[in-house]
Short mmCIF file of C-alpha atoms and ligand atoms in Angstrom, two decimals:
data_model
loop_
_atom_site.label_atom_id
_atom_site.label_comp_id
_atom_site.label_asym_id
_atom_site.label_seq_id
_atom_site.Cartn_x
_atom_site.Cartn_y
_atom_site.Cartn_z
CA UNK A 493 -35.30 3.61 89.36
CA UNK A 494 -31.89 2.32 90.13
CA UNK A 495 -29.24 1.42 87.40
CA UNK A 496 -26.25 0.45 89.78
CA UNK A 497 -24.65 -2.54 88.16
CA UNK A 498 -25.39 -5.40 90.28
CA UNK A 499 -23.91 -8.61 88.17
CA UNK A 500 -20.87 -8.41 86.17
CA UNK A 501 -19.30 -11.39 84.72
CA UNK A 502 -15.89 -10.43 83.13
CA UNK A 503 -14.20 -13.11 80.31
CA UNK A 504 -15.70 -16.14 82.66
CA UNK A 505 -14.89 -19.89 81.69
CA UNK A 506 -16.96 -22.39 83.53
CA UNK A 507 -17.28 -25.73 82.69
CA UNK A 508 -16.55 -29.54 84.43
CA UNK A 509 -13.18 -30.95 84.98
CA UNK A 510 -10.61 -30.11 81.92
CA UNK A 511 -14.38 -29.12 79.29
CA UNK A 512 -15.12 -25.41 79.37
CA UNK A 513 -18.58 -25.27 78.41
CA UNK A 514 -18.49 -21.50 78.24
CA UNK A 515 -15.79 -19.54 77.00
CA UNK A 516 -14.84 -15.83 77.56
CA UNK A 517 -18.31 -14.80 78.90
CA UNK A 518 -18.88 -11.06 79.21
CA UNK A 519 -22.23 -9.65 80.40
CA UNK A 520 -23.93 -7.13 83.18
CA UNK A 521 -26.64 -6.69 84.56
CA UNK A 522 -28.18 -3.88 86.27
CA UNK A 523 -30.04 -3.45 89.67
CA UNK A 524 -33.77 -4.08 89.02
CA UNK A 525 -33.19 -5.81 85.81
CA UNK A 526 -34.43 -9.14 84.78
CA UNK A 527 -31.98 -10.68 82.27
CA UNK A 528 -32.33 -14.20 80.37
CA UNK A 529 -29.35 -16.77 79.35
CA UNK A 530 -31.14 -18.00 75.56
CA UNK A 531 -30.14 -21.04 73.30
CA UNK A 532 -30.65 -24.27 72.27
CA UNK A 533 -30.30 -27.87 74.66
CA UNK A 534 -26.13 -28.00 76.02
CA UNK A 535 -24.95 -24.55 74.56
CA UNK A 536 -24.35 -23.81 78.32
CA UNK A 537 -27.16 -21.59 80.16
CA UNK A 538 -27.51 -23.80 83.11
CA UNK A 539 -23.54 -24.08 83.60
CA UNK A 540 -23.54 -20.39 83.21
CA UNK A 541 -26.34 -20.01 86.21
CA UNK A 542 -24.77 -22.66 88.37
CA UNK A 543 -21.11 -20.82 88.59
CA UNK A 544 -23.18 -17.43 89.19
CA UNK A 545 -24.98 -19.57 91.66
CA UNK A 546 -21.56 -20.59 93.26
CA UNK A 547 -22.59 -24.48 92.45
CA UNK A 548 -19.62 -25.21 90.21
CA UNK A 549 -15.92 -23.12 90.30
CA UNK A 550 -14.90 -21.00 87.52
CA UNK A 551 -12.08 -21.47 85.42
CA UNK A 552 -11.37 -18.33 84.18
CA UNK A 553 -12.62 -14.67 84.72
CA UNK A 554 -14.13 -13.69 87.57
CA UNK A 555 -18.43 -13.19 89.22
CA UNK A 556 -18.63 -10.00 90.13
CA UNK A 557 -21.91 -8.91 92.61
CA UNK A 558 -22.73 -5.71 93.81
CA UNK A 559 -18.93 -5.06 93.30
CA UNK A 560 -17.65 -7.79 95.04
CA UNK A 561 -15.74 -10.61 93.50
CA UNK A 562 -17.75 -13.82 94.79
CA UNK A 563 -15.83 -16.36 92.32
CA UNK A 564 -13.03 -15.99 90.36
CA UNK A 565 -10.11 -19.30 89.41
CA UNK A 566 -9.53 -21.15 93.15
CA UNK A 567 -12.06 -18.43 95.20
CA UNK A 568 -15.82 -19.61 95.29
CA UNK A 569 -17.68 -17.98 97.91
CA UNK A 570 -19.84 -20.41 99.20
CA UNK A 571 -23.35 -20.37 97.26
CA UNK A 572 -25.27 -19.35 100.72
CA UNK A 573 -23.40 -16.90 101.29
CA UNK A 574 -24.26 -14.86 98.42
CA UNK A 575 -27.62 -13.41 99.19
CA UNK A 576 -28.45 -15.45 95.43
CA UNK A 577 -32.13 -17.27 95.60
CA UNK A 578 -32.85 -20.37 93.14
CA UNK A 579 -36.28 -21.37 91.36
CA UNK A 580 -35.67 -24.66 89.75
CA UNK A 581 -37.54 -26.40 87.28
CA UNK A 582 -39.01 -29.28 89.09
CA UNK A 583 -39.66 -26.30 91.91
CA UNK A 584 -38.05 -28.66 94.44
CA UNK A 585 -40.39 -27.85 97.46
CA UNK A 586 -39.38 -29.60 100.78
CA UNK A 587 -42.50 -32.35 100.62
CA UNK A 588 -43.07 -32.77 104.22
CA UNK A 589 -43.58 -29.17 104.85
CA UNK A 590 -46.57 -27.00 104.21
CA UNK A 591 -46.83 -24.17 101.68
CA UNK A 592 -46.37 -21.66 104.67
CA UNK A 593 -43.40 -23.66 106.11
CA UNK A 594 -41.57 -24.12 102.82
CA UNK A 595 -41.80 -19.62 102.47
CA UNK A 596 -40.62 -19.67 105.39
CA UNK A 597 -37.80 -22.26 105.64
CA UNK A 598 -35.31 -19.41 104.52
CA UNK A 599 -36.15 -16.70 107.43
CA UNK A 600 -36.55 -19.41 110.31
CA UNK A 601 -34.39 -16.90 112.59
CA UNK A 602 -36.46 -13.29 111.83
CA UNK A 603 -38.72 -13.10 114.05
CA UNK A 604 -41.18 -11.54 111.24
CA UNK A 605 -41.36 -14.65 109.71
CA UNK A 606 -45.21 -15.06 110.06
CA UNK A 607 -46.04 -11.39 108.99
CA UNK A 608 -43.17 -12.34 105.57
CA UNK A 609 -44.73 -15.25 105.21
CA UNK A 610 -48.27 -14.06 105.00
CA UNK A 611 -47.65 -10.92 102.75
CA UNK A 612 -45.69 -13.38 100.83
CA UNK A 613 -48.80 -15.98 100.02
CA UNK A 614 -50.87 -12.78 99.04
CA UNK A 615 -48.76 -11.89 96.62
CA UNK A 616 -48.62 -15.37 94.77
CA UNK A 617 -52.61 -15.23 95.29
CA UNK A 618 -52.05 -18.52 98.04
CA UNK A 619 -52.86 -17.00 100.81
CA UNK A 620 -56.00 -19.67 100.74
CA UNK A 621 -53.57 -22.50 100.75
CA UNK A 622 -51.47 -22.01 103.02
CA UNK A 623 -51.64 -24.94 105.44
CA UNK A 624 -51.56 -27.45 102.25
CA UNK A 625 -48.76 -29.45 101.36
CA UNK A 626 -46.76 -29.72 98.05
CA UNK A 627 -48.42 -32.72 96.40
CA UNK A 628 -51.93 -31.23 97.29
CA UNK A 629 -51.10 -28.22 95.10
CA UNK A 630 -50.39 -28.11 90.91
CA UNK A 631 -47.87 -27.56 89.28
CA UNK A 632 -48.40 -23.54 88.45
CA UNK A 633 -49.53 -23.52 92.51
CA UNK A 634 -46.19 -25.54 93.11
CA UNK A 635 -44.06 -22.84 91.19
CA UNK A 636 -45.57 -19.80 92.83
CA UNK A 637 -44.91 -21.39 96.00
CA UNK A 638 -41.14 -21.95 94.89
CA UNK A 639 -41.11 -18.35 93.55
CA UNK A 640 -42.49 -16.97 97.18
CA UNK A 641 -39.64 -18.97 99.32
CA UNK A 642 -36.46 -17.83 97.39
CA UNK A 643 -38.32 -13.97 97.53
CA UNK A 644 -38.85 -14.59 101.42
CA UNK A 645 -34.86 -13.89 102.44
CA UNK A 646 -34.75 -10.77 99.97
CA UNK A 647 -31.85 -12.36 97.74
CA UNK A 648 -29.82 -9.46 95.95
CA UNK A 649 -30.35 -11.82 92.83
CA UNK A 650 -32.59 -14.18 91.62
CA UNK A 651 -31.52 -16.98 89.49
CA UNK A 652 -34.80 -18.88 87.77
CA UNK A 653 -33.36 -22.05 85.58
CA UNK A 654 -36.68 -23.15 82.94
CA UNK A 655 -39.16 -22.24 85.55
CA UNK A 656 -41.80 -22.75 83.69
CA UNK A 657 -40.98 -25.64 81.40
CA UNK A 658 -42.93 -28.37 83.41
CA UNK A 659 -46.27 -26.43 82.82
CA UNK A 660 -48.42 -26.18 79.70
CA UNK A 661 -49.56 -23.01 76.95
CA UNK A 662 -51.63 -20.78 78.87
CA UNK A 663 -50.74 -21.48 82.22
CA UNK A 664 -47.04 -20.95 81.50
CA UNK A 665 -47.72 -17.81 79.35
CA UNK A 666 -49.79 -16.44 82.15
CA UNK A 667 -47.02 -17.31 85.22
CA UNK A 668 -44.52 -15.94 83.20
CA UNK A 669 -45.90 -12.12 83.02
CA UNK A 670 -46.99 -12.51 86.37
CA UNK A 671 -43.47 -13.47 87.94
CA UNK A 672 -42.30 -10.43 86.02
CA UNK A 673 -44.58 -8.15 87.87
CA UNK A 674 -43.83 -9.19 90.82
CA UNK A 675 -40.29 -9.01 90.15
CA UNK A 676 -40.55 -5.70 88.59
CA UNK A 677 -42.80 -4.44 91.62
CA UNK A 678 -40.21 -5.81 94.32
CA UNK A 679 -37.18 -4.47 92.41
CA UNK A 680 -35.77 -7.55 92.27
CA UNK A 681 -32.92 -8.61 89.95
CA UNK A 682 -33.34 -11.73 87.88
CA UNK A 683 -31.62 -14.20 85.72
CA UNK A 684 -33.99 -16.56 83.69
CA UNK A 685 -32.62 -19.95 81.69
CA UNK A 686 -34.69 -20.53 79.00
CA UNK A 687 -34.73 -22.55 75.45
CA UNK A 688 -38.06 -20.78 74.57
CA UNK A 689 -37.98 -17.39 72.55
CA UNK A 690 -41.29 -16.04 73.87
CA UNK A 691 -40.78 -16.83 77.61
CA UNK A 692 -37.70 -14.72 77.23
CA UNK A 693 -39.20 -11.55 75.85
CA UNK A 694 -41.95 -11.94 77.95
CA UNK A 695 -40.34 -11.87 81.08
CA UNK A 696 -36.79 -10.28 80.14
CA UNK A 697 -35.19 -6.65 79.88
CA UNK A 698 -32.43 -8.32 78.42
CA UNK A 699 -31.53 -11.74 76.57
CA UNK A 700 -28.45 -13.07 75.87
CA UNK A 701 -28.27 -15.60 72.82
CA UNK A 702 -25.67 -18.33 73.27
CA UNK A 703 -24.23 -20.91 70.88
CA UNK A 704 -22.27 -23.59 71.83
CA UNK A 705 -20.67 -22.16 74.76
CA UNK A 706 -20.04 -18.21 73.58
CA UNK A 707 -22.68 -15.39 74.05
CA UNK A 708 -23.45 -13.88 70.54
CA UNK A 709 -25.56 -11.24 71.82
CA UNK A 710 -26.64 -8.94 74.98
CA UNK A 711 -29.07 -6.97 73.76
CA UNK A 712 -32.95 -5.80 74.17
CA UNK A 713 -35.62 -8.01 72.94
CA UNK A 714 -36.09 -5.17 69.99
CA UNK A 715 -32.63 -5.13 68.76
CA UNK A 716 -32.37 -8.92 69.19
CA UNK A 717 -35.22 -9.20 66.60
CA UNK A 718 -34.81 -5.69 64.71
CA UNK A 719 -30.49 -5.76 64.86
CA UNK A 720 -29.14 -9.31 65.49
CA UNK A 721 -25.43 -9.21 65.94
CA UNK A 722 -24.59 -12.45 63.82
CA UNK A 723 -26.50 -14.89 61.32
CA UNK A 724 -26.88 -17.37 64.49
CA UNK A 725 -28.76 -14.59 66.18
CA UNK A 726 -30.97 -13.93 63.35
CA UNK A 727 -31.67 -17.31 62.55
CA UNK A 728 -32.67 -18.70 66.65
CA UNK A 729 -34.82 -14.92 66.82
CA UNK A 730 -37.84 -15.02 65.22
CA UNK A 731 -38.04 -16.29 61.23
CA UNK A 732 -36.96 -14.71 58.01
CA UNK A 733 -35.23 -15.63 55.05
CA UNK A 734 -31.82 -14.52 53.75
CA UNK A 735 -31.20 -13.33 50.04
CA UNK A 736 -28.13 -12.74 48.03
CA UNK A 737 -27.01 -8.99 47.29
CA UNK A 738 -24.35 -6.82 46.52
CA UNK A 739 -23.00 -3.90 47.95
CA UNK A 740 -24.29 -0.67 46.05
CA UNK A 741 -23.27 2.06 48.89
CA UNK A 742 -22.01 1.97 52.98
CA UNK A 743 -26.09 1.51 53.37
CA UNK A 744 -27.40 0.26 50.00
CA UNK A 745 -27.59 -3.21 48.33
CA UNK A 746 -28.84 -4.36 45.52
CA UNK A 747 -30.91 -7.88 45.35
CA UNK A 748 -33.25 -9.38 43.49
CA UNK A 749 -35.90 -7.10 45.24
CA UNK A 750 -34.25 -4.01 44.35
CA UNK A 751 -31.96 -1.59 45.75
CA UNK A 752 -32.68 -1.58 49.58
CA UNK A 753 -31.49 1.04 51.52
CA UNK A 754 -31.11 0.85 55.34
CA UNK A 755 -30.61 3.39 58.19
CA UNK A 756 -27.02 2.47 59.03
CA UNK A 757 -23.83 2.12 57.34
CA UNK A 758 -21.64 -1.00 56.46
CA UNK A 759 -17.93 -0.68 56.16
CA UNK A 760 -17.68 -3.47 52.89
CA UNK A 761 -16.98 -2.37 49.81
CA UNK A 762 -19.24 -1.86 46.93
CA UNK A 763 -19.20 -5.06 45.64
CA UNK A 764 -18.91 -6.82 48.19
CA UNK A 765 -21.44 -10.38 48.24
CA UNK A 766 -23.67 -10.22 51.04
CA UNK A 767 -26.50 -12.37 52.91
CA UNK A 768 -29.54 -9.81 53.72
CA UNK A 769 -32.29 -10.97 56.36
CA UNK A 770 -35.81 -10.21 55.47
CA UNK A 771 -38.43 -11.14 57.82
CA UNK A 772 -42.08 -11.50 57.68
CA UNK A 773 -42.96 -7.89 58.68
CA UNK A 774 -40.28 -6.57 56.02
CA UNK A 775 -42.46 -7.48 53.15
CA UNK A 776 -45.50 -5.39 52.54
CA UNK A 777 -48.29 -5.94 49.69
CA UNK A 778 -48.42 -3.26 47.40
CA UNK A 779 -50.53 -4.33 44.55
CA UNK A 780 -48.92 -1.82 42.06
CA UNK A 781 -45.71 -2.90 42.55
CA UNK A 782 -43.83 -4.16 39.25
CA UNK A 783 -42.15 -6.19 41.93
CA UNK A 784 -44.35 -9.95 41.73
CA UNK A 785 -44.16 -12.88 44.03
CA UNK A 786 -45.45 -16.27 43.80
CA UNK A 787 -47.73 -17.53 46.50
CA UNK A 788 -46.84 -20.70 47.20
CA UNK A 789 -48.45 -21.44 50.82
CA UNK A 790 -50.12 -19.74 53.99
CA UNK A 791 -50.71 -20.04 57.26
CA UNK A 792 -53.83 -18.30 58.60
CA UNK A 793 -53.39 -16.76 61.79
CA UNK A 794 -55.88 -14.91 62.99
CA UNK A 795 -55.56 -11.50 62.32
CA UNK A 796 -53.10 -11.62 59.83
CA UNK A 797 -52.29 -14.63 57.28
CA UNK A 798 -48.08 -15.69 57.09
CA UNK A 799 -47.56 -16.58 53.25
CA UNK A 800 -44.83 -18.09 52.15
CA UNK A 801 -43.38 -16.49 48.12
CA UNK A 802 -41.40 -17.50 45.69
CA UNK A 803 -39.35 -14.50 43.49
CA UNK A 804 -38.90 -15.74 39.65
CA UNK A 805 -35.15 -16.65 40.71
CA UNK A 806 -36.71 -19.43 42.68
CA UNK A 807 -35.26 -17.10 46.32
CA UNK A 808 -38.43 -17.94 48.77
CA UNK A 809 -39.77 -15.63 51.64
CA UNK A 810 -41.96 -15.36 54.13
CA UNK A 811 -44.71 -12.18 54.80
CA UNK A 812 -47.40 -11.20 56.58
CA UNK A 813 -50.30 -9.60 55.03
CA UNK A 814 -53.76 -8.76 57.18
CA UNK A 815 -56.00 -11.32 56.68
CA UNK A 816 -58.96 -9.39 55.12
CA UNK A 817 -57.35 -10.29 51.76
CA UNK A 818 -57.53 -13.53 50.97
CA UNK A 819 -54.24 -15.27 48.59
CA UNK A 820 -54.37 -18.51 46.84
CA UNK A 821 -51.30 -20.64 46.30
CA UNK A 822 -49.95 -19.96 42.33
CA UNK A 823 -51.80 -16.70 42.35
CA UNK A 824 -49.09 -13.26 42.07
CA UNK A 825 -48.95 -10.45 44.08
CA UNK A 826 -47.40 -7.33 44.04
CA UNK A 827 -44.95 -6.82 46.88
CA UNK A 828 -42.30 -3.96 48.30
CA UNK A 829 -39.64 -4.17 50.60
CA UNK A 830 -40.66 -1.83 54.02
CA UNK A 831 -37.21 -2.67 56.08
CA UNK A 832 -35.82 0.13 58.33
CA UNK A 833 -33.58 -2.17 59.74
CA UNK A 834 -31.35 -3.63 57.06
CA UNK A 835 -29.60 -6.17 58.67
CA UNK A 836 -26.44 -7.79 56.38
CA UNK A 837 -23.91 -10.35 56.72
CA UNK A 838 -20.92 -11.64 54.95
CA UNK A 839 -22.19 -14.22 51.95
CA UNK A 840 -21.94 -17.10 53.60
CA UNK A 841 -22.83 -19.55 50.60
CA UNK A 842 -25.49 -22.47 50.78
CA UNK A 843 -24.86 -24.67 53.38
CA UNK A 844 -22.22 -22.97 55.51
CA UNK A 845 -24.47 -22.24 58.58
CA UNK A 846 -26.87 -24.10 60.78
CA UNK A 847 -30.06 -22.12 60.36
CA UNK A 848 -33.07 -22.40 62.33
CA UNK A 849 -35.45 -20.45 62.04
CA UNK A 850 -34.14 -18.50 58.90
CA UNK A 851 -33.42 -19.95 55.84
CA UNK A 852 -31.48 -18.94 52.95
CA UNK A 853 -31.43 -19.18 49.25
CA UNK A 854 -29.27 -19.50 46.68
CA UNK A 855 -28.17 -17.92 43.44
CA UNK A 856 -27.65 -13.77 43.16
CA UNK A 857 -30.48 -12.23 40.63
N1 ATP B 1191 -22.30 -32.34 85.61
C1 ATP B 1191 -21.79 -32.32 84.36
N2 ATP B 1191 -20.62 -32.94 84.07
C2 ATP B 1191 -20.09 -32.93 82.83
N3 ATP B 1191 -20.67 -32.28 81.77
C3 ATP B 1191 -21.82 -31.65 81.99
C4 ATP B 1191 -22.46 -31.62 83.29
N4 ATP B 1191 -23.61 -30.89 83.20
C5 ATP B 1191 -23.68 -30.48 81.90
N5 ATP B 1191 -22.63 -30.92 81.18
C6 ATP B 1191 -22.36 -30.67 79.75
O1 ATP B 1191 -22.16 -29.28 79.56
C7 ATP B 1191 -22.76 -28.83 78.35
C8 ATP B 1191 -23.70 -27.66 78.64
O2 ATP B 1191 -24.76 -28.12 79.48
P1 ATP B 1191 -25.83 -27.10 80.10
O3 ATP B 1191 -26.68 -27.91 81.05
O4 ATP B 1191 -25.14 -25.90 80.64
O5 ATP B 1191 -26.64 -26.70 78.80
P2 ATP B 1191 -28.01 -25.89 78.67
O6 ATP B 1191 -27.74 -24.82 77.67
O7 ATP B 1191 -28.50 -25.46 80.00
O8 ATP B 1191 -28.95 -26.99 78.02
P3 ATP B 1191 -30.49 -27.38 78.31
O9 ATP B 1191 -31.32 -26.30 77.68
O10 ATP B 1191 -30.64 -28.69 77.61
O11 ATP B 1191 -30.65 -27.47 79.80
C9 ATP B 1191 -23.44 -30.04 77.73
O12 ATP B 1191 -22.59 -30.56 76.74
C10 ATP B 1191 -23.57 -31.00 78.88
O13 ATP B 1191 -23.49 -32.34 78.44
#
């Protein structure tokens, strides 16, 4: 397995005439990795993948690949010549040309084009369909096809922007572990843009989480969830709550919950007012626990049943027992605290930050 560094963006701004979009950008990725640009509509993932494209200039920093500086402030090599293949969105097949022809349209000159080509088709399973044309094909077919023509010149990266946000549930869960596969048994190098949290770990080695033009996080999928850099991070990955404590110790705090001890150390003060994320897997049942919640809704899901508790401050969070046992809203259970990971952040107060997937609550036990 390789682990040269292949893409290294150092303290890029990109943006359109005077806006930068994306400010002080710093991320690598390695040779065979597949890395995803994450965040909500405008925070900047496509501007980000059209300057490593070489679509738009950069205004600051430089684009690094395979050690070679291929944009930096007035130098853009030109996007064809940077061994970089593109899977858009709308797929953007060449309509008059058959699925063989549009694989093919990148390697016109190698004389192996039809052998490529072939072994190409296979491995998107449309060998069958060769001779059709785009708008005889759906939209999954359509994709793969896309996916099989930027492969076809052997780019050095691939850049993929929402490649599978025109297609529906299944058939976009399904094409998105099998592009990884093929990626992963190719070698090839990726970049995915992506608004959707489980396309990203899906496909991804590593996700970066951006807000409003700055990259919070680089991280792993795990430590995204398990050790999110900043509130923003915790709030867009996965769901939770946050509750008040106080520093007790470098790696205790004391909440309404108890004193919760984690397996690192924070440099704050004892005293000091902090937020503490708790998500749904942090909260176990523990029916002899002194420690009572209030059930006050649940979501069955299958093999395990989210509830939704209230502590007698009037904090609220969010758990997931197995389903065998069966909770009705008003009725109290016992519960514990099971976090390895305690994850902390300066007291924010109230209404401070724009949450979205974890809320907080208010008032210190
Ligand atoms: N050609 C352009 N000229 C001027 N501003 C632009 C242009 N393209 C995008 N922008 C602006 O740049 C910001 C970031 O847009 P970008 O497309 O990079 O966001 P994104 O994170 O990819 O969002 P989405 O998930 O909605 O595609 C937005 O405020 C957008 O309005």
């Amino acid at each position: 397995m390789k682990h040269d560094l292949l893409l290294d963006l150092r303290d890029l701004a990109c943006g359109y005439q005077e806006q930068r979009v994306v400010k002080t950008l710093n991320l690598h990725l390695n040779a065979g990795d597949i890395g995803c640009l994450l965040g909500p509509s405008g925070c900047g993932k496509t501007t980000t993948l059209r300057a490593i494209a070489g679509f738009e200039p950069v205004q600051e920093g430089e684009i690094r690949l395979a050690g070679e500086v291929i944009s930096r402030p007035g130098f853009t090599v030109a996007p064809e010549k940077r061994r970089i293949g593109m899977v858009f969105q709308d797929y953007a097949l060449f309509p008059h040309l058959s699925v063989a022809q549009n694989v093919a349209f990148g390697i016109r000159q190698n004389p192996d084009r039809e052998r490529i080509t072939a072994e190409l088709l296979d491995m998107v399973n449309l060998g069958a369909l060769a001779k059709r044309y785009p708008n005889e094909l759906s939209g999954g077919q359509q994709q793969r096809v896309s996916l099989a023509r930027a492969l076809a010149p052997e780019p050095q990266l691939l850049l993929l922007d929402e490649p599978f946000s025109n297609l529906d549930g299944e058939l976009r869960r399904r094409l998105s572990h099998e592009v990884r596969d093929i990626l992963k048994a190719r070698g090839t190098s990726a970049i995915l843009v992506t608004h959707d949290q489980e396309e990203a770990f899906a496909v991804s080695d590593q996700v970066g989480v951006f807000n409003r033009g700055h990259l919070e996080q680089w991280d792993t999928p795990f430590n995204l969830y398990h050790e999110p850099a900043t509130p923003f991070v915790a709030s867009f990955i996965g769901q939770g709550y946050f509750i008040p404590g106080r520093m007790t110790g470098p790696d205790c705090v004391h909440t309404e919950l108890g004193e919760l001890r984690g397996n690192r150390a924070y440099a704050w003060e004892s005293g000091t007012q902090v937020d503490v994320l708790l998500r749904p897997d942090d909260i176990t049942l523990d029916p002899g626990s002194a420690l009572k919640a209030r059930i006050l809704g649940r979501t069955f899901l299958g093999a395990a049943t989210l509830y939704r508790l209230q502590l007698p401050t009037g904090c609220q969070l969010e758990s997931i027992f197995p389903s065998q046992t069966e909770f009705l809203p008003g009725q109290d259970v016992g519960i514990r605290v099971a976090a390895e990971h305690l994850v902390l952040y300066p007291a924010q107060g109230e209404t401070s930050s724009e949450q979205i997937g974890v809320r907080r609550c208010g008032g210190m036990a």
